[in-house]
């Protein structure tokens, strides 16, 4: 089965980390986020991945020059301009030889050109979703499109998806006001789709799958969903990007080493619930709590980093204090003794 992974967004909520790097190429503990996503798909029998690219596509092709990511072949579909989520699905699926109607692309086409059921994923989601079972359910129901749903406390940041007892989607409301959200079950960003869905996506303009295609299908009763309570996180905010990584080292979802073997942490530093990546240095008496210190960053003596992110190669001066989701961009410097709360360095200008 083929999977289209949407990785073309600007990652604005993770600025400045994503000013030059797509969020799916940011590290998640020990490797780029995209490798976690692809490895999960490979474990569920996906044999070919199409990366739907827009912003900084070369970040992916440079990282996987032989076209192999997490052990499986990846194809790059680079949009000429951002097409939004449905436009991106259409563009990438056609580029991968998926055709509506289950017909061969042409009489000269290879067997690979015969279209089939395919997967679409939001590339910033980490989950243990049982994709195999989801595909089986989709086929058993004879659905044209099946969405995975997960339950959250605050649905207003997501696509909210009320269903009936049989899993038929009754509506699809992208990012409703918290008060008006019709359900706490939200679009988890994994879709099983029949190629006929491509006929529902107009060519030549931006089309949102969440605001246009799915609401129309829900209104006609042709959209199916399955609820799941397994691990799920959208990593697209600093808070979630920190939590997704801590979950992989604290036993919630994994036991990866929190401090990379090539990092240097002074024995007098106090490191709690934090990740220190390759080549980073944490000085004497420094304190880290619920934080990420990225590759080759340095945290000076006596500095305090709480619930914050120090970007690659960035420097936090002696005695400085970063708290409350402060994010320091790549190679930036925070002066000695400076106190930052909820800051982004540099800020968006
Ligand atoms: N190729 C391409 N082109 N990719 C895009 C584009 C585009 O124009 N716009 C966004 N993407 C990619 C992003 O890189 C990301 O991987 C994915 O599409 C989803 O975009 P986000 O910006 O992360 O959306 P969101 O988190 O606000 O909301 C989406 O995800 C939620 C679950 O995590 C929606 O699908 C919601 O309905 C859903 O609940
Ligand atoms: Mg997201």
mmCIF file of C-alpha atoms and ligand atoms in Angstrom:
data_model
loop_
_atom_site.group_PDB
_atom_site.id
_atom_site.type_symbol
_atom_site.label_atom_id
_atom_site.label_comp_id
_atom_site.label_asym_id
_atom_site.label_seq_id
_atom_site.Cartn_x
_atom_site.Cartn_y
_atom_site.Cartn_z
ATOM 1 C CA UNK A 1 0.000 0.000 0.000
ATOM 2 C CA UNK A 2 1.097 3.570 -0.722
ATOM 3 C CA UNK A 3 0.965 6.392 1.800
ATOM 4 C CA UNK A 4 0.964 10.113 1.091
ATOM 5 C CA UNK A 5 2.467 12.051 3.988
ATOM 6 C CA UNK A 6 1.690 15.767 4.138
ATOM 7 C CA UNK A 7 4.858 17.589 5.104
ATOM 8 C CA UNK A 8 4.540 20.829 3.154
ATOM 9 C CA UNK A 9 3.287 23.235 5.826
ATOM 10 C CA UNK A 10 5.211 26.210 7.163
ATOM 11 C CA UNK A 11 5.271 25.032 10.791
ATOM 12 C CA UNK A 12 4.578 28.583 11.942
ATOM 13 C CA UNK A 13 3.602 27.606 15.489
ATOM 14 C CA UNK A 14 7.109 26.206 15.992
ATOM 15 C CA UNK A 15 8.951 29.350 14.923
ATOM 16 C CA UNK A 16 11.825 30.089 15.072
ATOM 17 C CA UNK A 17 12.841 26.378 14.972
ATOM 18 C CA UNK A 18 10.984 25.964 11.671
ATOM 19 C CA UNK A 19 12.113 29.154 9.954
ATOM 20 C CA UNK A 20 14.459 27.170 7.718
ATOM 21 C CA UNK A 21 13.609 23.570 8.590
ATOM 22 C CA UNK A 22 10.242 21.865 7.955
ATOM 23 C CA UNK A 23 8.832 20.627 11.261
ATOM 24 C CA UNK A 24 8.932 17.002 10.129
ATOM 25 C CA UNK A 25 12.730 17.317 9.777
ATOM 26 C CA UNK A 26 13.124 18.530 13.373
ATOM 27 C CA UNK A 27 14.613 15.842 15.585
ATOM 28 C CA UNK A 28 12.374 13.846 17.882
ATOM 29 C CA UNK A 29 14.854 12.567 20.494
ATOM 30 C CA UNK A 30 17.190 10.601 18.218
ATOM 31 C CA UNK A 31 16.082 11.072 14.597
ATOM 32 C CA UNK A 32 13.983 13.356 12.412
ATOM 33 C CA UNK A 33 10.255 13.271 13.086
ATOM 34 C CA UNK A 34 9.531 11.943 9.581
ATOM 35 C CA UNK A 35 11.535 8.780 10.320
ATOM 36 C CA UNK A 36 9.316 8.005 13.313
ATOM 37 C CA UNK A 37 6.243 8.446 11.100
ATOM 38 C CA UNK A 38 7.572 6.333 8.227
ATOM 39 C CA UNK A 39 8.843 3.558 10.530
ATOM 40 C CA UNK A 40 5.349 3.230 12.012
ATOM 41 C CA UNK A 41 3.856 2.900 8.523
ATOM 42 C CA UNK A 42 6.475 0.358 7.479
ATOM 43 C CA UNK A 43 5.491 -1.754 10.500
ATOM 44 C CA UNK A 44 1.947 -1.781 9.072
ATOM 45 C CA UNK A 45 2.909 -2.998 5.633
ATOM 46 C CA UNK A 46 3.276 0.297 3.774
ATOM 47 C CA UNK A 47 5.791 -0.290 1.000
ATOM 48 C CA UNK A 48 6.022 3.123 -0.607
ATOM 49 C CA UNK A 49 5.742 6.642 0.751
ATOM 50 C CA UNK A 50 5.049 9.839 -1.147
ATOM 51 C CA UNK A 51 6.188 12.952 0.680
ATOM 52 C CA UNK A 52 3.907 15.838 -0.201
ATOM 53 C CA UNK A 53 6.332 18.752 -0.095
ATOM 54 C CA UNK A 54 6.046 22.497 -0.308
ATOM 55 C CA UNK A 55 8.145 24.498 2.125
ATOM 56 C CA UNK A 56 11.895 23.657 1.908
ATOM 57 C CA UNK A 57 11.599 20.373 0.001
ATOM 58 C CA UNK A 58 15.381 20.091 -0.275
ATOM 59 C CA UNK A 59 15.582 19.453 3.486
ATOM 60 C CA UNK A 60 14.103 16.013 2.786
ATOM 61 C CA UNK A 61 15.918 15.169 -0.435
ATOM 62 C CA UNK A 62 19.248 16.229 1.128
ATOM 63 C CA UNK A 63 18.604 13.993 4.158
ATOM 64 C CA UNK A 64 17.570 10.972 2.036
ATOM 65 C CA UNK A 65 19.529 11.357 -1.188
ATOM 66 C CA UNK A 66 19.098 7.696 -2.102
ATOM 67 C CA UNK A 67 15.318 7.986 -1.658
ATOM 68 C CA UNK A 68 15.176 5.609 1.307
ATOM 69 C CA UNK A 69 13.690 6.863 4.597
ATOM 70 C CA UNK A 70 13.369 4.541 7.610
ATOM 71 C CA UNK A 71 14.038 1.597 5.295
ATOM 72 C CA UNK A 72 11.382 2.218 2.658
ATOM 73 C CA UNK A 73 11.429 4.046 -0.681
ATOM 74 C CA UNK A 74 10.149 7.610 -0.648
ATOM 75 C CA UNK A 75 8.999 9.562 -3.661
ATOM 76 C CA UNK A 76 9.074 13.371 -3.553
ATOM 77 C CA UNK A 77 6.068 15.322 -4.840
ATOM 78 C CA UNK A 78 6.973 19.014 -4.728
ATOM 79 C CA UNK A 79 4.066 21.426 -5.146
ATOM 80 C CA UNK A 80 4.715 24.408 -7.391
ATOM 81 C CA UNK A 81 2.818 26.481 -4.788
ATOM 82 C CA UNK A 82 1.030 25.544 -1.543
ATOM 83 C CA UNK A 83 -2.158 23.721 -2.563
ATOM 84 C CA UNK A 84 -3.537 23.239 0.964
ATOM 85 C CA UNK A 85 -4.259 19.776 2.318
ATOM 86 C CA UNK A 86 -6.629 18.339 -0.331
ATOM 87 C CA UNK A 87 -4.800 19.982 -3.222
ATOM 88 C CA UNK A 88 -1.615 18.464 -1.832
ATOM 89 C CA UNK A 89 -3.201 15.006 -1.596
ATOM 90 C CA UNK A 90 -4.396 15.226 -5.206
ATOM 91 C CA UNK A 91 -1.045 16.448 -6.485
ATOM 92 C CA UNK A 92 0.972 13.811 -4.586
ATOM 93 C CA UNK A 93 -1.382 10.925 -5.345
ATOM 94 C CA UNK A 94 -1.361 11.640 -9.077
ATOM 95 C CA UNK A 95 2.431 11.978 -8.973
ATOM 96 C CA UNK A 96 2.562 8.530 -7.365
ATOM 97 C CA UNK A 97 0.477 6.949 -10.108
ATOM 98 C CA UNK A 98 -2.730 6.679 -8.064
ATOM 99 C CA UNK A 99 -5.686 7.170 -10.438
ATOM 100 C CA UNK A 100 -9.418 7.463 -9.794
ATOM 101 C CA UNK A 101 -11.510 4.532 -10.957
ATOM 102 C CA UNK A 102 -8.979 1.800 -10.216
ATOM 103 C CA UNK A 103 -7.995 1.832 -13.871
ATOM 104 C CA UNK A 104 -4.453 1.473 -15.146
ATOM 105 C CA UNK A 105 -2.995 4.918 -15.839
ATOM 106 C CA UNK A 106 -2.475 3.984 -19.482
ATOM 107 C CA UNK A 107 -2.290 0.833 -21.517
ATOM 108 C CA UNK A 108 1.483 1.199 -21.412
ATOM 109 C CA UNK A 109 1.479 1.662 -17.639
ATOM 110 C CA UNK A 110 3.286 -0.774 -15.380
ATOM 111 C CA UNK A 111 1.491 -2.781 -12.701
ATOM 112 C CA UNK A 112 2.618 -0.059 -10.304
ATOM 113 C CA UNK A 113 0.357 2.414 -12.110
ATOM 114 C CA UNK A 114 -2.802 0.517 -11.137
ATOM 115 C CA UNK A 115 -4.432 2.644 -8.466
ATOM 116 C CA UNK A 116 -5.630 1.275 -5.191
ATOM 117 C CA UNK A 117 -6.726 2.176 -1.694
ATOM 118 C CA UNK A 118 -4.141 4.526 -0.180
ATOM 119 C CA UNK A 119 -3.283 6.215 3.091
ATOM 120 C CA UNK A 120 -2.871 9.902 3.840
ATOM 121 C CA UNK A 121 -1.176 11.170 6.972
ATOM 122 C CA UNK A 122 -0.520 14.521 8.573
ATOM 123 C CA UNK A 123 3.249 14.294 8.916
ATOM 124 C CA UNK A 124 3.414 16.011 12.299
ATOM 125 C CA UNK A 125 1.419 13.361 14.178
ATOM 126 C CA UNK A 126 3.072 10.647 16.270
ATOM 127 C CA UNK A 127 0.767 7.775 17.138
ATOM 128 C CA UNK A 128 0.575 4.053 17.808
ATOM 129 C CA UNK A 129 -2.613 3.805 15.733
ATOM 130 C CA UNK A 130 -3.278 0.295 14.415
ATOM 131 C CA UNK A 131 -3.255 1.206 10.738
ATOM 132 C CA UNK A 132 -3.674 -2.435 9.685
ATOM 133 C CA UNK A 133 -6.946 -2.730 11.598
ATOM 134 C CA UNK A 134 -8.100 0.625 10.282
ATOM 135 C CA UNK A 135 -7.592 -0.460 6.660
ATOM 136 C CA UNK A 136 -9.414 -3.740 7.348
ATOM 137 C CA UNK A 137 -12.360 -1.816 8.863
ATOM 138 C CA UNK A 138 -12.430 0.549 5.893
ATOM 139 C CA UNK A 139 -12.649 -2.386 3.485
ATOM 140 C CA UNK A 140 -15.243 -4.236 5.580
ATOM 141 C CA UNK A 141 -17.442 -1.123 5.599
ATOM 142 C CA UNK A 142 -16.960 -0.566 1.867
ATOM 143 C CA UNK A 143 -16.176 3.064 2.663
ATOM 144 C CA UNK A 144 -14.807 5.640 0.246
ATOM 145 C CA UNK A 145 -12.929 7.418 3.038
ATOM 146 C CA UNK A 146 -12.227 6.455 6.644
ATOM 147 C CA UNK A 147 -10.750 8.832 9.216
ATOM 148 C CA UNK A 148 -9.087 7.912 12.487
ATOM 149 C CA UNK A 149 -10.429 9.855 15.468
ATOM 150 C CA UNK A 150 -8.858 10.539 18.843
ATOM 151 C CA UNK A 151 -10.414 12.115 21.943
ATOM 152 C CA UNK A 152 -8.944 15.345 23.330
ATOM 153 C CA UNK A 153 -9.772 17.742 26.157
ATOM 154 C CA UNK A 154 -9.759 20.879 23.969
ATOM 155 C CA UNK A 155 -11.101 20.094 20.497
ATOM 156 C CA UNK A 156 -10.997 23.736 19.333
ATOM 157 C CA UNK A 157 -7.464 23.349 17.887
ATOM 158 C CA UNK A 158 -8.491 20.451 15.661
ATOM 159 C CA UNK A 159 -11.053 19.119 13.190
ATOM 160 C CA UNK A 160 -14.056 18.017 15.261
ATOM 161 C CA UNK A 161 -15.891 14.934 14.013
ATOM 162 C CA UNK A 162 -19.231 13.784 15.507
ATOM 163 C CA UNK A 163 -20.293 10.285 14.395
ATOM 164 C CA UNK A 164 -23.249 7.941 14.838
ATOM 165 C CA UNK A 165 -23.016 4.498 16.465
ATOM 166 C CA UNK A 166 -21.995 2.851 13.169
ATOM 167 C CA UNK A 167 -19.101 5.249 12.605
ATOM 168 C CA UNK A 168 -20.848 7.365 9.982
ATOM 169 C CA UNK A 169 -19.531 10.934 10.168
ATOM 170 C CA UNK A 170 -22.338 13.406 10.908
ATOM 171 C CA UNK A 171 -20.313 16.571 10.398
ATOM 172 C CA UNK A 172 -16.775 17.908 10.154
ATOM 173 C CA UNK A 173 -15.967 21.231 11.771
ATOM 174 C CA UNK A 174 -12.397 22.477 11.514
ATOM 175 C CA UNK A 175 -11.231 24.457 14.550
ATOM 176 C CA UNK A 176 -14.601 25.423 16.064
ATOM 177 C CA UNK A 177 -14.964 27.742 19.063
ATOM 178 C CA UNK A 178 -14.370 25.734 22.223
ATOM 179 C CA UNK A 179 -17.959 26.362 23.330
ATOM 180 C CA UNK A 180 -19.571 25.168 20.098
ATOM 181 C CA UNK A 181 -17.484 22.017 19.474
ATOM 182 C CA UNK A 182 -20.016 19.232 18.828
ATOM 183 C CA UNK A 183 -17.734 16.455 20.149
ATOM 184 C CA UNK A 184 -14.397 15.833 21.850
ATOM 185 C CA UNK A 185 -13.487 13.314 19.134
ATOM 186 C CA UNK A 186 -11.215 14.929 16.597
ATOM 187 C CA UNK A 187 -9.625 14.143 13.267
ATOM 188 C CA UNK A 188 -6.396 12.303 14.150
ATOM 189 C CA UNK A 189 -4.829 13.013 10.750
ATOM 190 C CA UNK A 190 -4.740 9.450 9.329
ATOM 191 C CA UNK A 191 -7.074 8.722 6.403
ATOM 192 C CA UNK A 192 -7.726 5.568 4.355
ATOM 193 C CA UNK A 193 -8.967 6.707 0.947
ATOM 194 C CA UNK A 194 -10.254 5.193 -2.271
ATOM 195 C CA UNK A 195 -8.777 6.738 -5.416
ATOM 196 C CA UNK A 196 -12.257 8.068 -6.353
ATOM 197 C CA UNK A 197 -11.742 10.746 -3.702
ATOM 198 C CA UNK A 198 -9.398 12.468 -6.144
ATOM 199 C CA UNK A 199 -12.416 13.304 -8.334
ATOM 200 C CA UNK A 200 -13.820 15.326 -5.437
ATOM 201 C CA UNK A 201 -10.794 17.642 -5.354
ATOM 202 C CA UNK A 202 -10.889 20.460 -7.931
ATOM 203 C CA UNK A 203 -7.618 20.983 -9.807
ATOM 204 C CA UNK A 204 -5.731 24.221 -10.131
ATOM 205 C CA UNK A 205 -6.485 25.903 -6.811
ATOM 206 C CA UNK A 206 -5.967 25.570 -3.068
ATOM 207 C CA UNK A 207 -8.399 23.063 -1.563
ATOM 208 C CA UNK A 208 -8.615 22.158 2.122
ATOM 209 C CA UNK A 209 -9.543 18.567 2.879
ATOM 210 C CA UNK A 210 -10.766 19.658 6.314
ATOM 211 C CA UNK A 211 -12.818 22.696 5.283
ATOM 212 C CA UNK A 212 -14.139 21.580 1.908
ATOM 213 C CA UNK A 213 -13.851 17.886 0.987
ATOM 214 C CA UNK A 214 -14.672 16.202 4.313
ATOM 215 C CA UNK A 215 -17.581 18.534 5.254
ATOM 216 C CA UNK A 216 -19.168 17.863 1.833
ATOM 217 C CA UNK A 217 -18.750 14.098 2.226
ATOM 218 C CA UNK A 218 -20.137 14.233 5.789
ATOM 219 C CA UNK A 219 -23.203 16.082 4.488
ATOM 220 C CA UNK A 220 -23.892 13.344 1.964
ATOM 221 C CA UNK A 221 -23.248 10.590 4.534
ATOM 222 C CA UNK A 222 -20.296 9.039 2.706
ATOM 223 C CA UNK A 223 -17.570 9.623 5.282
ATOM 224 C CA UNK A 224 -16.629 6.920 7.768
ATOM 225 C CA UNK A 225 -14.569 7.159 10.980
ATOM 226 C CA UNK A 226 -13.064 4.905 13.615
ATOM 227 C CA UNK A 227 -12.386 5.981 17.176
ATOM 228 C CA UNK A 228 -9.100 5.030 18.782
ATOM 229 C CA UNK A 229 -7.705 5.557 22.272
ATOM 230 C CA UNK A 230 -4.054 4.679 21.595
ATOM 231 C CA UNK A 231 -1.139 7.098 21.994
ATOM 232 C CA UNK A 232 -1.588 10.177 19.782
ATOM 233 C CA UNK A 233 0.023 13.596 19.666
ATOM 234 C CA UNK A 234 0.189 16.437 17.117
ATOM 235 C CA UNK A 235 3.712 17.795 17.615
ATOM 236 C CA UNK A 236 3.051 21.151 15.970
ATOM 237 C CA UNK A 237 3.388 23.490 18.992
ATOM 238 C CA UNK A 238 6.390 23.976 21.304
ATOM 239 C CA UNK A 239 4.479 22.419 24.188
ATOM 240 C CA UNK A 240 3.543 19.323 22.168
ATOM 241 C CA UNK A 241 6.993 19.092 20.586
ATOM 242 C CA UNK A 242 8.486 18.907 24.095
ATOM 243 C CA UNK A 243 5.888 16.455 25.367
ATOM 244 C CA UNK A 244 6.167 14.080 22.390
ATOM 245 C CA UNK A 245 9.874 13.734 23.138
ATOM 246 C CA UNK A 246 9.586 13.360 26.909
ATOM 247 C CA UNK A 247 7.004 10.613 26.305
ATOM 248 C CA UNK A 248 9.688 8.685 24.386
ATOM 249 C CA UNK A 249 12.205 8.782 27.234
ATOM 250 C CA UNK A 250 10.091 8.602 30.416
ATOM 251 C CA UNK A 251 8.413 5.263 29.733
ATOM 252 C CA UNK A 252 5.087 6.724 28.567
ATOM 253 C CA UNK A 253 5.813 5.565 25.018
ATOM 254 C CA UNK A 254 9.466 4.519 25.089
ATOM 255 C CA UNK A 255 12.703 4.386 27.050
ATOM 256 C CA UNK A 256 15.176 6.057 24.711
ATOM 257 C CA UNK A 257 18.215 7.657 26.387
ATOM 258 C CA UNK A 258 17.421 11.262 27.330
ATOM 259 C CA UNK A 259 21.028 12.410 27.133
ATOM 260 C CA UNK A 260 22.897 11.628 23.917
ATOM 261 C CA UNK A 261 26.216 9.818 24.507
ATOM 262 C CA UNK A 262 28.083 12.624 22.730
ATOM 263 C CA UNK A 263 26.569 15.355 24.952
ATOM 264 C CA UNK A 264 28.528 16.751 27.926
ATOM 265 C CA UNK A 265 26.568 17.346 31.108
ATOM 266 C CA UNK A 266 28.529 18.682 34.073
ATOM 267 C CA UNK A 267 28.110 16.413 37.121
ATOM 268 C CA UNK A 268 26.868 19.388 39.152
ATOM 269 C CA UNK A 269 24.096 20.219 36.666
ATOM 270 C CA UNK A 270 20.545 19.237 37.618
ATOM 271 C CA UNK A 271 18.828 17.610 34.621
ATOM 272 C CA UNK A 272 15.246 16.473 35.176
ATOM 273 C CA UNK A 273 12.715 15.312 32.582
ATOM 274 C CA UNK A 274 14.759 16.851 29.779
ATOM 275 C CA UNK A 275 16.469 15.817 26.564
ATOM 276 C CA UNK A 276 20.046 16.752 25.712
ATOM 277 C CA UNK A 277 20.886 16.024 22.079
ATOM 278 C CA UNK A 278 24.129 15.159 20.301
ATOM 279 C CA UNK A 279 27.142 17.342 21.004
ATOM 280 C CA UNK A 280 25.290 19.645 23.420
ATOM 281 C CA UNK A 281 26.935 20.961 26.605
ATOM 282 C CA UNK A 282 25.296 21.698 29.949
ATOM 283 C CA UNK A 283 27.537 23.647 32.300
ATOM 284 C CA UNK A 284 28.157 23.426 36.059
ATOM 285 C CA UNK A 285 25.168 24.125 38.272
ATOM 286 C CA UNK A 286 22.796 24.550 35.333
ATOM 287 C CA UNK A 287 19.211 23.367 35.798
ATOM 288 C CA UNK A 288 17.052 21.759 33.113
ATOM 289 C CA UNK A 289 13.439 20.786 33.687
ATOM 290 C CA UNK A 290 10.881 19.642 31.045
ATOM 291 C CA UNK A 291 13.117 21.038 28.343
ATOM 292 C CA UNK A 292 14.903 20.195 25.103
ATOM 293 C CA UNK A 293 18.519 21.176 24.461
ATOM 294 C CA UNK A 294 19.108 20.487 20.781
ATOM 295 C CA UNK A 295 22.234 19.410 18.871
ATOM 296 C CA UNK A 296 25.435 21.263 19.721
ATOM 297 C CA UNK A 297 23.644 23.828 21.913
ATOM 298 C CA UNK A 298 25.341 25.085 25.071
ATOM 299 C CA UNK A 299 23.768 25.964 28.398
ATOM 300 C CA UNK A 300 26.133 28.033 30.526
ATOM 301 C CA UNK A 301 27.001 27.623 34.192
ATOM 302 C CA UNK A 302 24.133 28.272 36.576
ATOM 303 C CA UNK A 303 21.608 28.864 33.785
ATOM 304 C CA UNK A 304 18.045 27.656 34.239
ATOM 305 C CA UNK A 305 15.913 26.178 31.415
ATOM 306 C CA UNK A 306 12.359 25.239 32.389
ATOM 307 C CA UNK A 307 9.690 24.022 29.941
ATOM 308 C CA UNK A 308 11.644 25.566 27.075
ATOM 309 C CA UNK A 309 13.631 24.679 23.953
ATOM 310 C CA UNK A 310 17.224 25.650 23.143
ATOM 311 C CA UNK A 311 17.663 25.301 19.359
ATOM 312 C CA UNK A 312 20.583 23.678 17.525
ATOM 313 C CA UNK A 313 23.905 25.394 18.171
ATOM 314 C CA UNK A 314 22.257 28.071 20.331
ATOM 315 C CA UNK A 315 23.953 29.412 23.448
ATOM 316 C CA UNK A 316 22.394 30.241 26.804
ATOM 317 C CA UNK A 317 24.703 32.487 28.811
ATOM 318 C CA UNK A 318 25.758 31.931 32.414
ATOM 319 C CA UNK A 319 22.999 32.452 34.934
ATOM 320 C CA UNK A 320 20.362 33.142 32.269
ATOM 321 C CA UNK A 321 16.847 31.896 32.841
ATOM 322 C CA UNK A 322 14.423 30.560 30.200
ATOM 323 C CA UNK A 323 10.931 29.616 31.328
ATOM 324 C CA UNK A 324 7.360 29.049 30.157
ATOM 325 C CA UNK A 325 7.842 27.774 26.594
ATOM 326 C CA UNK A 326 10.681 30.040 25.594
ATOM 327 C CA UNK A 327 12.105 28.896 22.239
ATOM 328 C CA UNK A 328 15.623 29.884 21.177
ATOM 329 C CA UNK A 329 16.305 29.544 17.447
ATOM 330 C CA UNK A 330 19.249 27.899 15.739
ATOM 331 C CA UNK A 331 22.651 29.458 16.596
ATOM 332 C CA UNK A 332 21.040 32.304 18.596
ATOM 333 C CA UNK A 333 22.639 33.566 21.780
ATOM 334 C CA UNK A 334 21.049 34.548 25.105
ATOM 335 C CA UNK A 335 23.257 36.843 27.174
ATOM 336 C CA UNK A 336 24.476 36.022 30.678
ATOM 337 C CA UNK A 337 21.854 36.670 33.334
ATOM 338 C CA UNK A 338 19.064 37.432 30.839
ATOM 339 C CA UNK A 339 15.593 36.271 31.943
ATOM 340 C CA UNK A 340 13.101 35.190 29.285
ATOM 341 C CA UNK A 341 9.535 33.978 29.857
ATOM 342 C CA UNK A 342 7.431 32.633 26.985
ATOM 343 C CA UNK A 343 9.796 34.308 24.515
ATOM 344 C CA UNK A 344 10.742 33.383 20.950
ATOM 345 C CA UNK A 345 14.289 34.370 19.947
ATOM 346 C CA UNK A 346 14.373 35.765 17.364
ATOM 347 C CA UNK A 347 10.714 36.797 17.317
ATOM 348 C CA UNK A 348 8.720 36.954 14.099
ATOM 349 C CA UNK A 349 9.193 40.298 12.438
HETATM 350 N N1 LIG B 1 2.061 19.538 0.998
HETATM 351 C C1 LIG B 1 1.400 20.363 1.796
HETATM 352 N N2 LIG B 1 0.827 21.476 1.266
HETATM 353 N N3 LIG B 1 1.309 20.059 3.096
HETATM 354 C C2 LIG B 1 0.618 20.904 3.904
HETATM 355 C C3 LIG B 1 0.008 22.077 3.428
HETATM 356 C C4 LIG B 1 0.124 22.377 2.021
HETATM 357 O O1 LIG B 1 -0.368 23.392 1.495
HETATM 358 N N4 LIG B 1 -0.573 22.692 4.487
HETATM 359 C C5 LIG B 1 -0.342 21.921 5.565
HETATM 360 N N5 LIG B 1 0.397 20.832 5.223
HETATM 361 C C6 LIG B 1 0.831 19.715 6.094
HETATM 362 C C7 LIG B 1 1.593 20.109 7.353
HETATM 363 O O2 LIG B 1 3.008 20.067 7.123
HETATM 364 C C8 LIG B 1 1.159 19.037 8.347
HETATM 365 O O3 LIG B 1 1.975 17.867 8.308
HETATM 366 C C9 LIG B 1 -0.229 18.639 7.886
HETATM 367 O O4 LIG B 1 -0.363 19.116 6.539
HETATM 368 C C10 LIG B 1 -1.336 19.250 8.746
HETATM 369 O O5 LIG B 1 -1.140 20.650 8.815
HETATM 370 P P1 LIG B 1 -1.104 21.398 10.231
HETATM 371 O O6 LIG B 1 -0.803 22.822 9.970
HETATM 372 O O7 LIG B 1 -0.257 20.661 11.202
HETATM 373 O O8 LIG B 1 -2.643 21.293 10.636
HETATM 374 P P2 LIG B 1 -3.290 21.328 12.101
HETATM 375 O O9 LIG B 1 -2.465 20.571 13.062
HETATM 376 O O10 LIG B 1 -3.625 22.726 12.441
HETATM 377 O O11 LIG B 1 -4.692 20.559 11.832
HETATM 378 C C11 LIG B 1 -4.714 19.324 11.144
HETATM 379 O O12 LIG B 1 -4.306 18.260 11.980
HETATM 380 C C12 LIG B 1 -5.174 17.977 13.101
HETATM 381 C C13 LIG B 1 -4.645 16.744 13.817
HETATM 382 O O13 LIG B 1 -3.347 16.880 14.169
HETATM 383 C C14 LIG B 1 -6.145 19.088 10.611
HETATM 384 O O14 LIG B 1 -6.094 17.966 9.760
HETATM 385 C C15 LIG B 1 -7.120 18.856 11.755
HETATM 386 O O15 LIG B 1 -8.400 18.515 11.248
HETATM 387 C C16 LIG B 1 -6.622 17.704 12.630
HETATM 388 O O16 LIG B 1 -7.488 17.524 13.760
HETATM 389 MG MG1 LIG B 2 -0.563 19.724 13.070
#
